[in-house]
Amino acid sequence: MPYSSFTDVLLGTTTTAHILGGSVMGHDIESGVIDKDCNVFGYKNMMICDGSMISANPGVNPSLSITAISEYAMSKIPHKELNIS
């Protein structure tokens, strides 16, 4: 059964149990916190892979989106070469 909360109706804002946003993706440091591969601008080897990279409430549970974007970001990390003597 669909329903709305009082803040949806009175304030015109959506509510969610999923806290999102704060570290949005952008083309550069002026337009976002992270790039398309989840790397933080200005920091080497620092990535953000959680709900803060989702800029707004998509209206559904964001878990699969967060997982998919995080898996994509992890695929961009180069494999470490093992030197076994």
PDB file of N, CA and C in Angstrom:
ATOM      1  N   MET A   1       0.842  -1.173   0.000  1.00  0.00           N
ATOM      2  CA  MET A   1       0.000   0.000   0.000  1.00  0.00           C
ATOM      3  C   MET A   1       0.892   1.243   0.000  1.00  0.00           C
ATOM      4  N   PRO A   2       0.862   2.045  -1.038  1.00  0.00           N
ATOM      5  CA  PRO A   2       1.672   3.265  -1.069  1.00  0.00           C
ATOM      6  C   PRO A   2       1.132   4.308  -0.096  1.00  0.00           C
ATOM      7  N   TYR A   3       2.026   5.092   0.441  1.00  0.00           N
ATOM      8  CA  TYR A   3       1.622   6.156   1.355  1.00  0.00           C
ATOM      9  C   TYR A   3       2.658   7.265   1.330  1.00  0.00           C
ATOM     10  N   SER A   4       2.316   8.404   1.902  1.00  0.00           N
ATOM     11  CA  SER A   4       3.229   9.541   2.013  1.00  0.00           C
ATOM     12  C   SER A   4       3.336   9.953   3.469  1.00  0.00           C
ATOM     13  N   SER A   5       4.462  10.500   3.843  1.00  0.00           N
ATOM     14  CA  SER A   5       4.607  11.013   5.201  1.00  0.00           C
ATOM     15  C   SER A   5       4.143  12.468   5.223  1.00  0.00           C
ATOM     16  N   PHE A   6       3.953  13.025   6.399  1.00  0.00           N
ATOM     17  CA  PHE A   6       3.480  14.408   6.484  1.00  0.00           C
ATOM     18  C   PHE A   6       4.480  15.398   5.905  1.00  0.00           C
ATOM     19  N   THR A   7       5.796  15.087   5.971  1.00  0.00           N
ATOM     20  CA  THR A   7       6.775  16.014   5.384  1.00  0.00           C
ATOM     21  C   THR A   7       6.693  16.011   3.857  1.00  0.00           C
ATOM     22  N   ASP A   8       6.340  14.871   3.269  1.00  0.00           N
ATOM     23  CA  ASP A   8       6.144  14.822   1.813  1.00  0.00           C
ATOM     24  C   ASP A   8       5.049  15.794   1.395  1.00  0.00           C
ATOM     25  N   VAL A   9       3.954  15.782   2.138  1.00  0.00           N
ATOM     26  CA  VAL A   9       2.781  16.576   1.784  1.00  0.00           C
ATOM     27  C   VAL A   9       2.949  18.037   2.186  1.00  0.00           C
ATOM     28  N   LEU A  10       3.347  18.295   3.428  1.00  0.00           N
ATOM     29  CA  LEU A  10       3.402  19.661   3.940  1.00  0.00           C
ATOM     30  C   LEU A  10       4.614  20.454   3.460  1.00  0.00           C
ATOM     31  N   LEU A  11       5.773  19.797   3.392  1.00  0.00           N
ATOM     32  CA  LEU A  11       7.001  20.507   3.039  1.00  0.00           C
ATOM     33  C   LEU A  11       7.441  20.289   1.595  1.00  0.00           C
ATOM     34  N   GLY A  12       6.819  19.328   0.931  1.00  0.00           N
ATOM     35  CA  GLY A  12       7.194  19.040  -0.449  1.00  0.00           C
ATOM     36  C   GLY A  12       8.549  18.373  -0.573  1.00  0.00           C
ATOM     37  N   THR A  13       8.995  17.713   0.500  1.00  0.00           N
ATOM     38  CA  THR A  13      10.281  17.023   0.482  1.00  0.00           C
ATOM     39  C   THR A  13      10.063  15.540   0.710  1.00  0.00           C
ATOM     40  N   THR A  14      10.877  14.736   0.076  1.00  0.00           N
ATOM     41  CA  THR A  14      10.772  13.294   0.292  1.00  0.00           C
ATOM     42  C   THR A  14      11.597  12.891   1.499  1.00  0.00           C
ATOM     43  N   THR A  15      11.163  11.870   2.161  1.00  0.00           N
ATOM     44  CA  THR A  15      11.894  11.349   3.312  1.00  0.00           C
ATOM     45  C   THR A  15      12.372   9.949   3.001  1.00  0.00           C
ATOM     46  N   THR A  16      13.436   9.557   3.652  1.00  0.00           N
ATOM     47  CA  THR A  16      13.988   8.229   3.426  1.00  0.00           C
ATOM     48  C   THR A  16      14.750   7.770   4.647  1.00  0.00           C
ATOM     49  N   ALA A  17      14.844   6.480   4.800  1.00  0.00           N
ATOM     50  CA  ALA A  17      15.684   5.917   5.854  1.00  0.00           C
ATOM     51  C   ALA A  17      17.112   5.776   5.354  1.00  0.00           C
ATOM     52  N   HIS A  18      17.320   6.035   4.075  1.00  0.00           N
ATOM     53  CA  HIS A  18      18.634   5.890   3.456  1.00  0.00           C
ATOM     54  C   HIS A  18      19.287   7.263   3.353  1.00  0.00           C
ATOM     55  N   ILE A  19      20.288   7.492   4.178  1.00  0.00           N
ATOM     56  CA  ILE A  19      20.979   8.780   4.166  1.00  0.00           C
ATOM     57  C   ILE A  19      21.949   8.786   2.985  1.00  0.00           C
ATOM     58  N   LEU A  20      21.772   9.741   2.092  1.00  0.00           N
ATOM     59  CA  LEU A  20      22.544   9.787   0.854  1.00  0.00           C
ATOM     60  C   LEU A  20      23.119  11.182   0.641  1.00  0.00           C
ATOM     61  N   GLY A  21      24.092  11.259  -0.260  1.00  0.00           N
ATOM     62  CA  GLY A  21      24.650  12.540  -0.672  1.00  0.00           C
ATOM     63  C   GLY A  21      25.806  13.010   0.191  1.00  0.00           C
ATOM     64  N   GLY A  22      26.402  14.098  -0.225  1.00  0.00           N
ATOM     65  CA  GLY A  22      27.508  14.698   0.509  1.00  0.00           C
ATOM     66  C   GLY A  22      28.842  14.565  -0.195  1.00  0.00           C
ATOM     67  N   SER A  23      28.988  13.551  -1.021  1.00  0.00           N
ATOM     68  CA  SER A  23      30.245  13.329  -1.757  1.00  0.00           C
ATOM     69  C   SER A  23      29.920  13.059  -3.218  1.00  0.00           C
ATOM     70  N   VAL A  24      29.304  14.004  -3.864  1.00  0.00           N
ATOM     71  CA  VAL A  24      28.800  13.784  -5.217  1.00  0.00           C
ATOM     72  C   VAL A  24      29.910  13.675  -6.254  1.00  0.00           C
ATOM     73  N   MET A  25      29.607  12.965  -7.324  1.00  0.00           N
ATOM     74  CA  MET A  25      30.538  12.825  -8.438  1.00  0.00           C
ATOM     75  C   MET A  25      30.520  14.090  -9.277  1.00  0.00           C
ATOM     76  N   GLY A  26      31.687  14.431  -9.817  1.00  0.00           N
ATOM     77  CA  GLY A  26      31.788  15.593 -10.692  1.00  0.00           C
ATOM     78  C   GLY A  26      32.928  15.419 -11.675  1.00  0.00           C
ATOM     79  N   HIS A  27      33.016  16.352 -12.607  1.00  0.00           N
ATOM     80  CA  HIS A  27      34.096  16.312 -13.607  1.00  0.00           C
ATOM     81  C   HIS A  27      35.421  16.775 -13.026  1.00  0.00           C
ATOM     82  N   ASP A  28      35.364  17.644 -12.010  1.00  0.00           N
ATOM     83  CA  ASP A  28      36.574  18.177 -11.395  1.00  0.00           C
ATOM     84  C   ASP A  28      36.264  18.589  -9.960  1.00  0.00           C
ATOM     85  N   ILE A  29      37.270  19.105  -9.269  1.00  0.00           N
ATOM     86  CA  ILE A  29      37.122  19.459  -7.851  1.00  0.00           C
ATOM     87  C   ILE A  29      36.120  20.600  -7.644  1.00  0.00           C
ATOM     88  N   GLU A  30      35.868  21.384  -8.697  1.00  0.00           N
ATOM     89  CA  GLU A  30      34.901  22.478  -8.601  1.00  0.00           C
ATOM     90  C   GLU A  30      33.452  21.989  -8.656  1.00  0.00           C
ATOM     91  N   SER A  31      33.233  20.811  -9.258  1.00  0.00           N
ATOM     92  CA  SER A  31      31.859  20.338  -9.448  1.00  0.00           C
ATOM     93  C   SER A  31      31.502  19.104  -8.619  1.00  0.00           C
ATOM     94  N   GLY A  32      32.473  18.537  -7.905  1.00  0.00           N
ATOM     95  CA  GLY A  32      32.179  17.351  -7.104  1.00  0.00           C
ATOM     96  C   GLY A  32      33.294  17.010  -6.145  1.00  0.00           C
ATOM     97  N   VAL A  33      33.073  15.960  -5.382  1.00  0.00           N
ATOM     98  CA  VAL A  33      34.052  15.475  -4.403  1.00  0.00           C
ATOM     99  C   VAL A  33      34.841  14.303  -4.971  1.00  0.00           C
ATOM    100  N   ILE A  34      34.154  13.465  -5.783  1.00  0.00           N
ATOM    101  CA  ILE A  34      34.805  12.294  -6.369  1.00  0.00           C
ATOM    102  C   ILE A  34      34.620  12.298  -7.884  1.00  0.00           C
ATOM    103  N   ASP A  35      35.519  11.566  -8.568  1.00  0.00           N
ATOM    104  CA  ASP A  35      35.393  11.427 -10.014  1.00  0.00           C
ATOM    105  C   ASP A  35      34.531  10.208 -10.344  1.00  0.00           C
ATOM    106  N   LYS A  36      34.395   9.879 -11.631  1.00  0.00           N
ATOM    107  CA  LYS A  36      33.529   8.786 -12.051  1.00  0.00           C
ATOM    108  C   LYS A  36      34.008   7.414 -11.565  1.00  0.00           C
ATOM    109  N   ASP A  37      35.251   7.322 -11.110  1.00  0.00           N
ATOM    110  CA  ASP A  37      35.780   6.068 -10.577  1.00  0.00           C
ATOM    111  C   ASP A  37      35.822   6.069  -9.050  1.00  0.00           C
ATOM    112  N   CYS A  38      35.150   7.026  -8.426  1.00  0.00           N
ATOM    113  CA  CYS A  38      35.024   7.163  -6.960  1.00  0.00           C
ATOM    114  C   CYS A  38      36.302   7.611  -6.267  1.00  0.00           C
ATOM    115  N   ASN A  39      37.286   8.118  -7.013  1.00  0.00           N
ATOM    116  CA  ASN A  39      38.509   8.655  -6.420  1.00  0.00           C
ATOM    117  C   ASN A  39      38.246  10.069  -5.910  1.00  0.00           C
ATOM    118  N   VAL A  40      38.708  10.376  -4.702  1.00  0.00           N
ATOM    119  CA  VAL A  40      38.531  11.709  -4.129  1.00  0.00           C
ATOM    120  C   VAL A  40      39.521  12.661  -4.794  1.00  0.00           C
ATOM    121  N   PHE A  41      39.010  13.789  -5.280  1.00  0.00           N
ATOM    122  CA  PHE A  41      39.875  14.785  -5.908  1.00  0.00           C
ATOM    123  C   PHE A  41      40.893  15.305  -4.891  1.00  0.00           C
ATOM    124  N   GLY A  42      42.153  15.345  -5.287  1.00  0.00           N
ATOM    125  CA  GLY A  42      43.200  15.908  -4.449  1.00  0.00           C
ATOM    126  C   GLY A  42      43.835  14.932  -3.473  1.00  0.00           C
ATOM    127  N   TYR A  43      43.376  13.682  -3.454  1.00  0.00           N
ATOM    128  CA  TYR A  43      43.937  12.679  -2.541  1.00  0.00           C
ATOM    129  C   TYR A  43      44.277  11.420  -3.320  1.00  0.00           C
ATOM    130  N   LYS A  44      45.508  10.974  -3.215  1.00  0.00           N
ATOM    131  CA  LYS A  44      45.939   9.766  -3.903  1.00  0.00           C
ATOM    132  C   LYS A  44      45.483   8.535  -3.113  1.00  0.00           C
ATOM    133  N   ASN A  45      44.958   7.551  -3.804  1.00  0.00           N
ATOM    134  CA  ASN A  45      44.537   6.267  -3.222  1.00  0.00           C
ATOM    135  C   ASN A  45      43.428   6.399  -2.190  1.00  0.00           C
ATOM    136  N   MET A  46      42.574   7.414  -2.310  1.00  0.00           N
ATOM    137  CA  MET A  46      41.419   7.551  -1.423  1.00  0.00           C
ATOM    138  C   MET A  46      40.151   7.488  -2.265  1.00  0.00           C
ATOM    139  N   MET A  47      39.257   6.577  -1.884  1.00  0.00           N
ATOM    140  CA  MET A  47      38.011   6.402  -2.621  1.00  0.00           C
ATOM    141  C   MET A  47      36.828   6.487  -1.665  1.00  0.00           C
ATOM    142  N   ILE A  48      35.685   6.861  -2.204  1.00  0.00           N
ATOM    143  CA  ILE A  48      34.443   6.851  -1.443  1.00  0.00           C
ATOM    144  C   ILE A  48      33.486   5.914  -2.157  1.00  0.00           C
ATOM    145  N   CYS A  49      33.047   4.894  -1.457  1.00  0.00           N
ATOM    146  CA  CYS A  49      32.160   3.885  -2.036  1.00  0.00           C
ATOM    147  C   CYS A  49      31.026   3.588  -1.058  1.00  0.00           C
ATOM    148  N   ASP A  50      30.187   4.578  -0.808  1.00  0.00           N
ATOM    149  CA  ASP A  50      29.031   4.377   0.066  1.00  0.00           C
ATOM    150  C   ASP A  50      27.885   5.266  -0.409  1.00  0.00           C
ATOM    151  N   GLY A  51      26.856   5.387   0.385  1.00  0.00           N
ATOM    152  CA  GLY A  51      25.687   6.154  -0.010  1.00  0.00           C
ATOM    153  C   GLY A  51      25.934   7.621  -0.239  1.00  0.00           C
ATOM    154  N   SER A  52      27.039   8.149   0.257  1.00  0.00           N
ATOM    155  CA  SER A  52      27.295   9.573   0.065  1.00  0.00           C
ATOM    156  C   SER A  52      27.602   9.917  -1.391  1.00  0.00           C
ATOM    157  N   MET A  53      27.936   8.923  -2.214  1.00  0.00           N
ATOM    158  CA  MET A  53      28.214   9.192  -3.623  1.00  0.00           C
ATOM    159  C   MET A  53      26.932   9.298  -4.451  1.00  0.00           C
ATOM    160  N   ILE A  54      25.790   8.895  -3.885  1.00  0.00           N
ATOM    161  CA  ILE A  54      24.497   9.018  -4.564  1.00  0.00           C
ATOM    162  C   ILE A  54      23.963  10.414  -4.242  1.00  0.00           C
ATOM    163  N   SER A  55      23.782  11.242  -5.246  1.00  0.00           N
ATOM    164  CA  SER A  55      23.494  12.660  -5.008  1.00  0.00           C
ATOM    165  C   SER A  55      22.093  12.947  -4.479  1.00  0.00           C
ATOM    166  N   ALA A  56      21.133  12.086  -4.746  1.00  0.00           N
ATOM    167  CA  ALA A  56      19.763  12.343  -4.303  1.00  0.00           C
ATOM    168  C   ALA A  56      19.023  11.031  -4.103  1.00  0.00           C
ATOM    169  N   ASN A  57      17.938  11.084  -3.394  1.00  0.00           N
ATOM    170  CA  ASN A  57      17.117   9.908  -3.143  1.00  0.00           C
ATOM    171  C   ASN A  57      16.488   9.426  -4.448  1.00  0.00           C
ATOM    172  N   PRO A  58      16.816   8.193  -4.882  1.00  0.00           N
ATOM    173  CA  PRO A  58      16.242   7.696  -6.130  1.00  0.00           C
ATOM    174  C   PRO A  58      14.798   7.221  -5.987  1.00  0.00           C
ATOM    175  N   GLY A  59      14.271   7.196  -4.775  1.00  0.00           N
ATOM    176  CA  GLY A  59      12.892   6.769  -4.567  1.00  0.00           C
ATOM    177  C   GLY A  59      12.740   5.292  -4.271  1.00  0.00           C
ATOM    178  N   VAL A  60      13.822   4.557  -4.362  1.00  0.00           N
ATOM    179  CA  VAL A  60      13.827   3.132  -4.037  1.00  0.00           C
ATOM    180  C   VAL A  60      15.064   2.850  -3.182  1.00  0.00           C
ATOM    181  N   ASN A  61      15.124   1.674  -2.614  1.00  0.00           N
ATOM    182  CA  ASN A  61      16.291   1.291  -1.824  1.00  0.00           C
ATOM    183  C   ASN A  61      17.546   1.369  -2.701  1.00  0.00           C
ATOM    184  N   PRO A  62      18.556   2.154  -2.298  1.00  0.00           N
ATOM    185  CA  PRO A  62      19.737   2.374  -3.142  1.00  0.00           C
ATOM    186  C   PRO A  62      20.824   1.312  -2.996  1.00  0.00           C
ATOM    187  N   SER A  63      20.578   0.261  -2.253  1.00  0.00           N
ATOM    188  CA  SER A  63      21.634  -0.729  -1.969  1.00  0.00           C
ATOM    189  C   SER A  63      22.278  -1.311  -3.218  1.00  0.00           C
ATOM    190  N   LEU A  64      21.468  -1.693  -4.200  1.00  0.00           N
ATOM    191  CA  LEU A  64      22.039  -2.296  -5.410  1.00  0.00           C
ATOM    192  C   LEU A  64      22.816  -1.275  -6.236  1.00  0.00           C
ATOM    193  N   SER A  65      22.355  -0.031  -6.256  1.00  0.00           N
ATOM    194  CA  SER A  65      23.098   1.011  -6.970  1.00  0.00           C
ATOM    195  C   SER A  65      24.446   1.259  -6.306  1.00  0.00           C
ATOM    196  N   ILE A  66      24.452   1.331  -4.989  1.00  0.00           N
ATOM    197  CA  ILE A  66      25.701   1.533  -4.253  1.00  0.00           C
ATOM    198  C   ILE A  66      26.654   0.364  -4.505  1.00  0.00           C
ATOM    199  N   THR A  67      26.129  -0.855  -4.481  1.00  0.00           N
ATOM    200  CA  THR A  67      26.954  -2.040  -4.725  1.00  0.00           C
ATOM    201  C   THR A  67      27.519  -2.029  -6.135  1.00  0.00           C
ATOM    202  N   ALA A  68      26.694  -1.716  -7.123  1.00  0.00           N
ATOM    203  CA  ALA A  68      27.150  -1.721  -8.518  1.00  0.00           C
ATOM    204  C   ALA A  68      28.230  -0.669  -8.756  1.00  0.00           C
ATOM    205  N   ILE A  69      28.025   0.543  -8.250  1.00  0.00           N
ATOM    206  CA  ILE A  69      29.023   1.606  -8.431  1.00  0.00           C
ATOM    207  C   ILE A  69      30.313   1.249  -7.704  1.00  0.00           C
ATOM    208  N   SER A  70      30.202   0.649  -6.510  1.00  0.00           N
ATOM    209  CA  SER A  70      31.391   0.250  -5.743  1.00  0.00           C
ATOM    210  C   SER A  70      32.158  -0.856  -6.460  1.00  0.00           C
ATOM    211  N   GLU A  71      31.450  -1.831  -7.020  1.00  0.00           N
ATOM    212  CA  GLU A  71      32.123  -2.888  -7.771  1.00  0.00           C
ATOM    213  C   GLU A  71      32.827  -2.324  -9.002  1.00  0.00           C
ATOM    214  N   TYR A  72      32.192  -1.366  -9.675  1.00  0.00           N
ATOM    215  CA  TYR A  72      32.831  -0.715 -10.815  1.00  0.00           C
ATOM    216  C   TYR A  72      34.103  -0.003 -10.370  1.00  0.00           C
ATOM    217  N   ALA A  73      34.027   0.725  -9.263  1.00  0.00           N
ATOM    218  CA  ALA A  73      35.200   1.451  -8.752  1.00  0.00           C
ATOM    219  C   ALA A  73      36.323   0.483  -8.401  1.00  0.00           C
ATOM    220  N   MET A  74      35.997  -0.647  -7.794  1.00  0.00           N
ATOM    221  CA  MET A  74      37.021  -1.620  -7.423  1.00  0.00           C
ATOM    222  C   MET A  74      37.685  -2.228  -8.659  1.00  0.00           C
ATOM    223  N   SER A  75      36.937  -2.316  -9.749  1.00  0.00           N
ATOM    224  CA  SER A  75      37.518  -2.865 -10.979  1.00  0.00           C
ATOM    225  C   SER A  75      38.567  -1.932 -11.583  1.00  0.00           C
ATOM    226  N   LYS A  76      38.585  -0.680 -11.167  1.00  0.00           N
ATOM    227  CA  LYS A  76      39.551   0.292 -11.672  1.00  0.00           C
ATOM    228  C   LYS A  76      40.872   0.288 -10.892  1.00  0.00           C
ATOM    229  N   ILE A  77      40.926  -0.453  -9.797  1.00  0.00           N
ATOM    230  CA  ILE A  77      42.163  -0.556  -9.020  1.00  0.00           C
ATOM    231  C   ILE A  77      43.079  -1.560  -9.713  1.00  0.00           C
ATOM    232  N   PRO A  78      44.309  -1.169 -10.039  1.00  0.00           N
ATOM    233  CA  PRO A  78      45.219  -2.097 -10.729  1.00  0.00           C
ATOM    234  C   PRO A  78      45.567  -3.293  -9.837  1.00  0.00           C
ATOM    235  N   HIS A  79      45.716  -4.434 -10.467  1.00  0.00           N
ATOM    236  CA  HIS A  79      46.112  -5.632  -9.732  1.00  0.00           C
ATOM    237  C   HIS A  79      47.563  -5.506  -9.278  1.00  0.00           C
ATOM    238  N   LYS A  80      47.841  -5.948  -8.077  1.00  0.00           N
ATOM    239  CA  LYS A  80      49.188  -5.910  -7.548  1.00  0.00           C
ATOM    240  C   LYS A  80      49.965  -7.112  -8.069  1.00  0.00           C
ATOM    241  N   GLU A  81      51.140  -6.853  -8.574  1.00  0.00           N
ATOM    242  CA  GLU A  81      52.009  -7.915  -9.050  1.00  0.00           C
ATOM    243  C   GLU A  81      52.693  -8.592  -7.871  1.00  0.00           C
ATOM    244  N   LEU A  82      52.636  -9.899  -7.820  1.00  0.00           N
ATOM    245  CA  LEU A  82      53.300 -10.650  -6.762  1.00  0.00           C
ATOM    246  C   LEU A  82      54.641 -11.152  -7.273  1.00  0.00           C
ATOM    247  N   ASN A  83      55.693 -10.810  -6.571  1.00  0.00           N
ATOM    248  CA  ASN A  83      57.034 -11.285  -6.911  1.00  0.00           C
ATOM    249  C   ASN A  83      57.400 -12.419  -5.978  1.00  0.00           C
ATOM    250  N   ILE A  84      57.255 -13.624  -6.443  1.00  0.00           N
ATOM    251  CA  ILE A  84      57.571 -14.799  -5.628  1.00  0.00           C
ATOM    252  C   ILE A  84      58.915 -15.352  -6.121  1.00  0.00           C
ATOM    253  N   SER A  85      59.870 -15.381  -5.205  1.00  0.00           N
ATOM    254  CA  SER A  85      61.200 -15.880  -5.589  1.00  0.00           C
ATOM    255  C   SER A  85      61.362 -17.318  -5.259  1.00  0.00           C
TER     256      SER A  85
END
